[in-house]
Short mmCIF file of C-alpha atoms and ligand atoms in Angstrom, two decimals:
data_model
loop_
_atom_site.label_atom_id
_atom_site.label_comp_id
_atom_site.label_asym_id
_atom_site.label_seq_id
_atom_site.Cartn_x
_atom_site.Cartn_y
_atom_site.Cartn_z
CA MET D 1 -8.61 8.79 15.87
CA GLY D 2 -6.42 5.89 14.66
CA GLU D 3 -4.58 2.68 16.20
CA SER D 4 -1.92 3.17 18.47
CA LYS D 5 1.73 2.23 17.91
CA GLY D 6 2.78 -1.69 18.69
CA GLU D 7 -0.98 -3.22 18.66
CA ALA D 8 -0.68 -7.01 18.16
CA GLY D 9 -1.71 -8.83 15.09
CA PRO D 10 -2.00 -8.17 11.55
CA ARG D 11 -3.29 -4.81 10.14
CA HIS D 12 -5.80 -5.77 7.23
CA VAL D 13 -5.89 -3.83 4.24
CA LEU D 14 -8.44 -4.43 1.41
CA VAL D 15 -6.98 -3.25 -1.67
CA LEU D 16 -9.47 -2.47 -4.51
CA ALA D 17 -7.34 -1.00 -7.31
CA GLY D 18 -10.12 -0.72 -9.54
CA ASP D 19 -10.01 0.90 -13.09
CA GLY D 20 -7.95 2.96 -15.68
CA ILE D 21 -4.85 4.35 -13.79
CA GLY D 22 -6.37 2.69 -10.37
CA PRO D 23 -3.92 -0.55 -10.60
CA GLU D 24 -0.94 1.60 -11.38
CA VAL D 25 -0.97 4.10 -8.97
CA THR D 26 -2.22 1.58 -6.24
CA GLN D 27 0.95 -0.78 -7.26
CA GLY D 28 2.99 1.96 -6.55
CA ALA D 29 1.55 3.18 -3.20
CA LEU D 30 1.77 -0.46 -2.25
CA ARG D 31 5.47 -0.79 -2.81
CA ILE D 32 5.66 2.43 -0.47
CA LEU D 33 3.52 0.60 1.81
CA GLU D 34 5.30 -2.99 1.67
CA HIS D 35 8.82 -1.32 1.89
CA LEU D 36 7.68 0.78 4.85
CA ALA D 37 6.15 -2.08 6.81
CA GLU D 38 8.83 -4.73 6.26
CA ARG D 39 11.18 -2.11 7.96
CA ALA D 40 9.09 -0.79 10.89
CA GLY D 41 8.10 -4.00 11.64
CA LEU D 42 4.33 -3.28 10.76
CA ASN D 43 2.73 -6.57 10.02
CA ILE D 44 0.38 -5.69 7.10
CA HIS D 45 -1.64 -7.90 5.62
CA LEU D 46 -3.19 -7.12 2.13
CA THR D 47 -6.34 -8.92 0.18
CA HIS D 48 -7.15 -7.65 -3.43
CA ASP D 49 -10.49 -7.32 -4.60
CA LEU D 50 -12.20 -6.11 -7.69
CA ALA D 51 -14.14 -2.98 -7.54
CA GLY D 52 -16.00 -0.73 -10.39
CA GLY D 53 -16.07 -1.40 -13.83
CA ALA D 54 -13.63 -4.32 -13.57
CA CYS D 55 -15.96 -5.83 -11.24
CA TYR D 56 -18.83 -5.27 -13.24
CA ASP D 57 -17.31 -6.97 -16.29
CA ARG D 58 -16.54 -10.04 -13.88
CA HIS D 59 -19.45 -10.17 -11.77
CA GLY D 60 -22.12 -7.99 -13.72
CA GLU D 61 -22.47 -5.45 -10.59
CA PHE D 62 -19.89 -2.85 -9.57
CA LEU D 63 -19.31 -3.91 -6.05
CA ARG D 64 -20.14 -7.39 -4.42
CA ASP D 65 -21.87 -7.95 -1.26
CA ASP D 66 -18.82 -10.07 0.05
CA THR D 67 -16.41 -7.23 -0.86
CA LEU D 68 -18.46 -4.98 1.15
CA GLU D 69 -18.33 -7.08 4.13
CA ALA D 70 -14.56 -7.54 3.88
CA ALA D 71 -14.30 -3.89 3.84
CA ARG D 72 -16.15 -3.93 7.04
CA ASN D 73 -14.30 -5.88 8.91
CA ALA D 74 -10.88 -4.56 7.35
CA HIS D 75 -8.54 -2.53 9.18
CA ALA D 76 -8.11 0.20 6.12
CA ILE D 77 -9.60 -0.02 2.76
CA LEU D 78 -6.99 1.37 -0.30
CA PHE D 79 -8.92 2.30 -3.06
CA GLY D 80 -7.47 3.33 -6.64
CA ALA D 81 -9.81 4.93 -9.07
CA GLU D 82 -12.90 3.74 -10.52
CA GLY D 83 -14.85 4.30 -14.00
CA GLY D 84 -14.28 4.91 -17.42
CA PRO D 85 -15.90 5.12 -21.19
CA ALA D 86 -17.12 1.28 -21.19
CA TRP D 87 -18.82 2.00 -18.00
CA ASP D 88 -19.77 5.90 -17.89
CA ASP D 89 -22.72 5.72 -19.95
CA LEU D 90 -24.21 2.25 -19.16
CA GLU D 91 -28.15 2.83 -18.26
CA ILE D 92 -28.46 1.09 -14.92
CA GLU D 93 -31.21 1.02 -12.65
CA GLY D 94 -31.04 3.54 -9.84
CA GLY D 95 -29.10 6.00 -12.21
CA PRO D 96 -25.73 7.28 -12.14
CA THR D 97 -24.98 6.41 -8.26
CA ALA D 98 -26.06 2.67 -8.80
CA ARG D 99 -22.71 2.65 -11.41
CA SER D 100 -20.47 3.35 -8.43
CA GLY D 101 -18.83 0.43 -6.57
CA LEU D 102 -17.13 3.64 -4.82
CA SER D 103 -20.39 5.05 -3.79
CA ARG D 104 -21.83 1.99 -2.30
CA LEU D 105 -18.71 1.71 -0.37
CA ARG D 106 -19.10 5.25 1.16
CA LYS D 107 -22.69 5.03 1.85
CA GLU D 108 -23.00 1.37 3.40
CA LEU D 109 -19.94 1.76 5.61
CA ASP D 110 -21.25 5.34 6.37
CA LEU D 111 -17.90 6.81 5.45
CA TYR D 112 -19.08 9.98 5.85
CA ALA D 113 -15.92 12.21 6.58
CA ASN D 114 -14.10 12.77 3.50
CA VAL D 115 -10.74 14.70 4.37
CA ARG D 116 -8.72 15.91 1.39
CA PRO D 117 -5.31 17.65 2.37
CA VAL D 118 -3.91 20.30 -0.41
CA ARG D 119 -0.76 21.99 -0.17
CA ALA D 120 1.57 23.92 -2.52
CA TRP D 121 4.60 21.66 -3.27
CA PRO D 122 7.87 23.13 -3.37
CA GLY D 123 9.06 23.18 -6.82
CA LEU D 124 5.76 22.98 -8.31
CA ALA D 125 4.57 26.09 -8.12
CA HIS D 126 5.31 27.09 -11.88
CA LEU D 127 2.84 24.35 -12.99
CA THR D 128 0.24 26.05 -11.15
CA PRO D 129 -2.41 29.27 -12.59
CA PHE D 130 -0.78 31.14 -9.58
CA VAL D 131 1.93 33.34 -9.16
CA PRO D 132 4.78 31.66 -6.65
CA GLU D 133 4.30 34.01 -3.57
CA ARG D 134 0.38 33.51 -3.97
CA ILE D 135 0.63 30.37 -3.03
CA GLU D 136 4.14 29.61 -1.02
CA GLY D 137 2.83 27.80 2.10
CA ALA D 138 -0.62 27.33 0.92
CA ASP D 139 -1.57 24.39 3.24
CA LEU D 140 -5.68 23.59 3.74
CA ILE D 141 -7.62 20.93 4.35
CA ILE D 142 -11.32 20.28 2.53
CA VAL D 143 -13.65 18.24 4.68
CA ARG D 144 -16.31 17.05 2.73
CA GLU D 145 -19.61 15.49 3.66
CA LEU D 146 -19.51 12.03 1.64
CA THR D 147 -22.84 10.16 2.64
CA GLY D 148 -25.70 12.50 1.92
CA GLY D 149 -26.68 15.60 -0.03
CA VAL D 150 -27.70 15.29 -3.70
CA TYR D 151 -25.65 12.28 -4.34
CA PHE D 152 -27.76 10.11 -2.65
CA GLY D 153 -31.30 12.27 -1.89
CA GLU D 154 -34.43 10.68 -3.05
CA PRO D 155 -36.77 11.47 -4.95
CA ARG D 156 -34.42 11.03 -8.04
CA GLY D 157 -34.74 9.76 -12.01
CA ILE D 158 -35.79 10.73 -15.80
CA ALA D 159 -39.45 10.13 -16.03
CA THR D 160 -41.89 11.74 -18.13
CA HIS D 161 -43.57 14.56 -16.60
CA ARG D 162 -46.39 16.78 -17.70
CA GLY D 163 -45.67 15.28 -21.28
CA GLU D 164 -42.16 15.54 -21.18
CA THR D 165 -39.03 14.17 -20.06
CA ARG D 166 -37.90 15.48 -16.60
CA ALA D 167 -34.89 14.45 -14.62
CA VAL D 168 -35.06 14.96 -10.71
CA ASP D 169 -32.22 15.02 -8.20
CA THR D 170 -32.69 15.89 -4.60
CA GLN D 171 -30.50 17.87 -2.19
CA VAL D 172 -31.64 16.58 0.95
CA TYR D 173 -29.45 16.64 4.69
CA THR D 174 -30.72 16.17 8.08
CA GLU D 175 -29.57 18.22 11.24
CA SER D 176 -27.67 15.15 12.63
CA GLU D 177 -25.88 14.93 9.37
CA ILE D 178 -24.62 18.04 9.20
CA GLU D 179 -23.96 18.33 13.00
CA ARG D 180 -21.94 15.26 12.45
CA ILE D 181 -19.62 16.68 9.56
CA ALA D 182 -19.34 20.21 11.02
CA SER D 183 -18.07 18.34 14.28
CA PHE D 184 -15.45 16.61 12.43
CA ALA D 185 -14.17 19.54 11.02
CA MET D 186 -14.10 22.08 13.72
CA ALA D 187 -12.46 18.87 15.54
CA LEU D 188 -9.82 19.09 12.95
CA ALA D 189 -9.54 22.90 12.60
CA SER D 190 -8.94 23.12 16.47
CA ARG D 191 -5.76 21.11 16.08
CA ARG D 192 -4.48 23.42 13.31
CA GLN D 193 -5.13 27.14 13.01
CA GLY D 194 -8.35 27.49 14.62
CA LEU D 195 -9.91 28.55 11.50
CA LEU D 196 -13.18 26.99 9.88
CA THR D 197 -14.90 27.79 6.67
CA SER D 198 -18.27 26.70 6.21
CA VAL D 199 -19.57 26.28 2.72
CA ASP D 200 -23.10 26.65 1.37
CA LYS D 201 -25.63 28.29 -0.60
CA ALA D 202 -27.93 29.77 2.16
CA ASN D 203 -28.90 32.39 -0.37
CA VAL D 204 -30.72 30.26 -2.55
CA MET D 205 -31.00 26.54 -0.93
CA GLU D 206 -32.81 25.50 2.29
CA THR D 207 -30.44 22.95 3.05
CA GLY D 208 -27.86 25.72 2.91
CA VAL D 209 -30.13 27.55 5.79
CA LEU D 210 -30.03 24.40 7.62
CA TRP D 211 -26.48 24.08 7.24
CA ARG D 212 -25.24 27.52 8.41
CA ARG D 213 -27.64 27.30 11.44
CA VAL D 214 -26.50 24.03 12.52
CA ALA D 215 -22.58 24.66 11.88
CA SER D 216 -22.77 27.97 14.26
CA ALA D 217 -24.60 26.22 16.98
CA ALA D 218 -22.29 23.42 17.10
CA ALA D 219 -19.61 25.90 16.98
CA ALA D 220 -20.73 28.22 19.82
CA ARG D 221 -21.54 25.33 22.14
CA ASP D 222 -18.55 22.90 21.43
CA TYR D 223 -15.65 25.10 19.91
CA PRO D 224 -15.97 28.91 21.39
CA ASP D 225 -12.38 29.58 20.70
CA LEU D 226 -12.86 28.52 16.96
CA THR D 227 -13.16 31.08 14.16
CA LEU D 228 -16.06 29.86 12.26
CA GLU D 229 -16.79 31.78 9.00
CA HIS D 230 -19.50 31.20 6.44
CA LEU D 231 -19.04 31.59 2.71
CA TYR D 232 -21.18 31.08 -0.14
CA ALA D 233 -19.66 28.60 -2.37
CA ASP D 234 -19.29 30.34 -5.57
CA ASN D 235 -17.63 33.06 -3.31
CA CYS D 236 -15.44 30.43 -1.37
CA LEU D 237 -14.46 29.19 -5.18
CA PHE D 238 -13.26 32.47 -6.02
CA GLN D 239 -11.31 32.95 -2.70
CA LEU D 240 -9.64 29.61 -3.34
CA VAL D 241 -8.33 30.46 -6.28
CA THR D 242 -7.07 34.06 -5.88
CA ASN D 243 -6.05 33.89 -2.08
CA PRO D 244 -5.48 29.82 -1.26
CA ARG D 245 -3.30 30.90 1.73
CA ARG D 246 -6.14 32.55 3.86
CA PHE D 247 -7.63 29.09 4.37
CA ASP D 248 -7.40 26.45 7.27
CA VAL D 249 -10.04 23.82 7.05
CA ILE D 250 -13.06 24.41 4.59
CA VAL D 251 -16.00 22.09 5.41
CA ALA D 252 -18.51 21.40 2.72
CA ASP D 253 -21.75 19.32 1.52
CA ASN D 254 -20.86 16.41 -0.93
CA LEU D 255 -21.40 17.99 -4.08
CA PHE D 256 -19.44 21.66 -2.98
CA GLY D 257 -16.68 19.64 -1.73
CA ASP D 258 -16.17 17.53 -4.78
CA LEU D 259 -16.10 20.64 -6.79
CA LEU D 260 -13.88 22.45 -4.16
CA SER D 261 -11.14 19.78 -4.16
CA ASP D 262 -10.57 19.15 -7.58
CA CYS D 263 -10.48 23.16 -8.08
CA ALA D 264 -7.98 22.90 -5.08
CA ALA D 265 -6.02 20.62 -6.69
CA ALA D 266 -4.44 23.36 -9.11
CA ILE D 267 -2.75 24.74 -5.96
CA ALA D 268 -0.99 21.59 -5.73
CA GLY D 269 0.03 21.61 -9.56
CA SER D 270 -1.65 18.39 -10.42
CA LEU D 271 -4.82 16.61 -9.53
CA GLY D 272 -2.06 13.57 -9.01
CA MET D 273 -0.93 15.01 -6.21
CA LEU D 274 -4.12 15.17 -3.87
CA PRO D 275 -4.89 12.55 -1.68
CA SER D 276 -7.81 11.80 0.56
CA ALA D 277 -9.21 9.52 3.45
CA SER D 278 -12.75 9.11 3.90
CA PHE D 279 -13.76 8.11 7.77
CA GLY D 280 -17.04 6.59 9.61
CA PRO D 281 -18.19 7.09 12.75
CA ALA D 282 -16.23 6.55 16.10
CA LYS D 283 -16.05 2.75 17.05
CA ALA D 284 -15.47 1.92 20.55
CA GLY D 285 -11.84 3.04 21.86
CA GLY D 286 -12.40 6.03 19.26
CA LYS D 287 -11.24 3.99 16.09
CA ARG D 288 -12.64 4.81 12.68
CA LEU D 289 -13.10 2.34 9.62
CA ALA D 290 -11.14 4.45 7.22
CA LEU D 291 -10.88 4.36 3.15
CA TYR D 292 -7.77 5.96 1.52
CA GLU D 293 -7.90 6.85 -1.94
CA PRO D 294 -6.65 9.44 -4.59
CA VAL D 295 -9.22 12.41 -5.39
CA HIS D 296 -8.39 12.08 -8.97
CA GLY D 297 -10.40 9.44 -11.05
CA SER D 298 -9.52 6.84 -13.70
CA ALA D 299 -7.85 9.06 -15.80
CA PRO D 300 -8.94 6.96 -18.92
CA ASP D 301 -6.94 9.37 -21.26
CA ILE D 302 -3.68 8.12 -20.13
CA ALA D 303 -4.49 4.61 -18.48
CA GLY D 304 -2.00 1.97 -19.34
CA ARG D 305 0.74 3.93 -20.50
CA ASN D 306 2.68 4.10 -17.25
CA ILE D 307 2.62 7.83 -17.19
CA ALA D 308 0.16 8.48 -14.48
CA ASN D 309 1.46 10.36 -11.47
CA PRO D 310 1.55 7.87 -8.16
CA MET D 311 1.86 10.45 -5.50
CA ALA D 312 -1.66 11.02 -4.66
CA ALA D 313 -1.98 7.13 -4.12
CA ILE D 314 1.52 7.11 -2.41
CA LEU D 315 0.10 10.14 -0.19
CA SER D 316 -2.86 8.34 0.93
CA VAL D 317 -0.99 5.60 1.80
CA ALA D 318 1.06 8.03 4.23
CA MET D 319 -2.58 8.99 5.77
CA MET D 320 -3.20 5.62 6.35
CA LEU D 321 -0.01 5.02 8.21
CA ASP D 322 -0.84 8.52 10.07
CA THR D 323 -4.20 7.74 10.87
CA SER D 324 -5.27 3.89 10.83
CA PHE D 325 -2.11 2.68 12.06
CA GLY D 326 -0.84 5.34 14.53
CA ARG D 327 2.38 6.04 12.63
CA PRO D 328 2.68 9.76 12.11
CA ASP D 329 6.54 9.43 11.66
CA LEU D 330 6.38 6.61 8.83
CA ALA D 331 3.82 9.36 6.82
CA ARG D 332 6.12 12.28 7.18
CA ARG D 333 8.95 10.19 5.79
CA ILE D 334 6.79 9.55 2.87
CA GLU D 335 6.12 13.53 2.60
CA ASN D 336 9.86 14.17 3.15
CA ALA D 337 10.66 11.58 0.47
CA ILE D 338 8.34 13.11 -2.31
CA GLU D 339 9.48 16.77 -1.30
CA SER D 340 12.89 15.86 -1.94
CA VAL D 341 11.81 13.57 -5.46
CA LEU D 342 10.01 16.70 -6.81
CA ARG D 343 13.58 18.82 -5.94
CA GLU D 344 15.62 16.46 -7.79
CA ASN D 345 13.16 16.72 -10.81
CA VAL D 346 11.93 13.57 -10.89
CA LEU D 347 8.87 14.37 -12.38
CA THR D 348 5.66 12.74 -14.44
CA ARG D 349 3.97 14.30 -17.72
CA ASP D 350 1.33 16.24 -15.63
CA LEU D 351 4.10 17.90 -13.60
CA GLY D 352 6.09 18.72 -16.52
CA GLY D 353 8.35 15.77 -16.75
CA THR D 354 8.91 12.62 -18.73
CA ALA D 355 9.29 10.42 -15.63
CA SER D 356 7.00 7.06 -15.80
CA GLY D 357 4.76 6.15 -12.73
CA ASP D 358 7.26 3.26 -11.96
CA GLU D 359 10.39 5.36 -12.17
CA MET D 360 8.67 7.92 -9.74
CA THR D 361 8.00 5.10 -7.38
CA GLU D 362 11.57 3.93 -7.60
CA ALA D 363 12.75 7.92 -6.87
CA ILE D 364 10.23 7.89 -3.60
CA LEU D 365 11.90 4.30 -2.76
CA ALA D 366 15.29 5.23 -2.82
CA ALA D 367 14.66 8.44 -1.48
CA LEU D 368 13.04 7.06 1.69
CA THR D 369 16.07 4.66 2.36
P1 LIG O 401 -9.90 12.24 -13.79
O1 LIG O 401 -9.71 12.65 -12.40
O2 LIG O 401 -9.72 11.16 -13.82
O3 LIG O 401 -9.16 12.89 -14.92
C1 LIG O 401 -8.92 14.40 -15.27
C2 LIG O 401 -7.67 14.55 -15.85
O4 LIG O 401 -6.82 14.66 -14.84
C3 LIG O 401 -7.14 13.85 -17.03
O5 LIG O 401 -6.66 14.67 -18.00
C4 LIG O 401 -6.21 13.03 -16.26
O6 LIG O 401 -5.41 12.17 -17.20
C5 LIG O 401 -5.65 13.82 -15.46
N1 LIG O 401 -5.25 12.83 -14.12
C6 LIG O 401 -5.76 12.26 -13.11
N2 LIG O 401 -4.96 11.52 -12.09
C7 LIG O 401 -3.55 11.43 -12.68
C8 LIG O 401 -2.74 11.31 -12.31
N3 LIG O 401 -2.66 10.41 -11.28
N4 LIG O 401 -1.65 11.59 -13.31
C9 LIG O 401 -1.87 12.23 -14.43
N5 LIG O 401 -2.72 12.92 -14.46
C10 LIG O 401 -4.05 12.54 -13.77
O7 LIG O 401 -11.58 12.89 -13.87
P2 LIG O 401 -12.45 12.39 -15.35
O8 LIG O 401 -11.62 12.47 -16.51
O9 LIG O 401 -13.44 13.73 -15.26
O10 LIG O 401 -13.15 11.18 -15.11
C11 LIG O 401 -12.64 9.60 -15.71
C12 LIG O 401 -13.51 8.78 -15.07
O11 LIG O 401 -12.78 8.73 -13.71
C13 LIG O 401 -15.02 8.76 -15.13
O12 LIG O 401 -15.02 7.53 -14.93
C14 LIG O 401 -15.10 9.52 -13.49
O13 LIG O 401 -16.61 9.08 -13.17
C15 LIG O 401 -14.15 8.65 -12.73
N6 LIG O 401 -13.64 9.44 -11.54
C16 LIG O 401 -13.60 8.42 -10.56
C17 LIG O 401 -13.34 8.81 -9.40
C18 LIG O 401 -12.69 7.94 -8.25
O14 LIG O 401 -12.82 6.81 -8.44
N7 LIG O 401 -12.38 8.40 -6.83
C19 LIG O 401 -12.68 10.19 -9.15
C20 LIG O 401 -13.24 10.96 -9.91
C21 LIG O 401 -13.78 10.51 -11.46
C1 LIG O 402 -14.80 11.83 -6.30
C2 LIG O 402 -15.16 11.55 -7.50
C3 LIG O 402 -16.63 10.48 -6.96
C4 LIG O 402 -17.64 11.79 -6.54
C5 LIG O 402 -17.24 9.76 -8.30
C6 LIG O 402 -16.26 8.55 -8.79
C7 LIG O 402 -18.37 9.09 -7.93
O1 LIG O 402 -15.79 12.09 -8.15
O2 LIG O 402 -14.25 10.81 -5.46
O3 LIG O 402 -14.44 13.09 -6.00
O4 LIG O 402 -18.39 12.57 -7.59
O5 LIG O 402 -17.66 11.46 -5.62
MN1 LIG O 403 -14.65 14.10 -7.37
#
């Protein structure tokens, strides 16, 4: 899917650190990226730009056209986080999605496949609501559809209807949208344990009926050896919190995938532990444009205090090295360094410790060498 080892020329990474803790955790992630790239002879060229509220304050829009163009031409995009109280309640034409530079990036770059790996990290079980025996070894991936569904469906808006104010959102999926995300998840599951859980609400939603039908047909046609199961979203959440080890790959629509992944962060011990990668369609040669970002948001409650956990951003860089730059060896080194830092109890506040974000980054750097 990514690029092969040893390709010539610089790898262009567009960095959009964004708002709140976005710049803090991105700074940590870039230190790790630059450290590894320098030693591994990887020629990484970074370009920084504004996105989200920071961009709105400067330019009056949440993402500029120029930035979108730069993202389209980059080898990879590293995103921090966006949003915060200064912008969350702004009334913008087009509604909440129009307030999100990230949503524009995802939609306009067609980054439809959002991969959110979740694992129970050694030494963090006590921070979770689980008893260790229930989660040790949990290792699953949520594949979230990222460019469709209720996030972008029309009609939408708030207007007067029959004498009262009414809000409308539309959940809509086409067969091809479902097919491409289901196929992406199936390819991933077939490289792992071969179990794909497809999530929907086919008992109440038409989109769920189609989701189930299309996923089943694609599996029967292209992945006969794969085990495909269908779970209603509510039941899936219940099973995620009672028996997370039973899952391998989960595929869900945009909204269910969003909810499932924050919930699954409880397995990892903190939202600060969950990375993600969002992929566009395969281009010639099989490469995909990809955006890497932590699952968490801008955490305004802790921003600017150097206490945010940078691990989700750092693990997002690991995903970038693995998939976009064809260096799984460097990705494993980051994961191993994180494991050893956790074992040494260098923990930020969300993990029950007192280390600052910078101290955690330093500890990871030290564990890498
Ligand atoms: P959030 O993920 O920002 O924070 C939820 C909780 O988790 C907070 O208590 C926060 O302190 C904690 N947390 C999150 N990341 C952490 C980290 N790395 N280290 C330590 N603690 C961490 O979600 P929210 O509070 O619902 O949203 C805040 C803002 O972020 C909103 O504007 C929202 O729209 C936005 N948001 C952006 C993204 C994104 O950019 N991808 C994702 C989610 C939310
Ligand atoms: C996420 C976030 C976003 C989403 C927001 C910031 C638009 O919660 O990336 O998980 O809902 O997709
Ligand atoms: Mn979310």
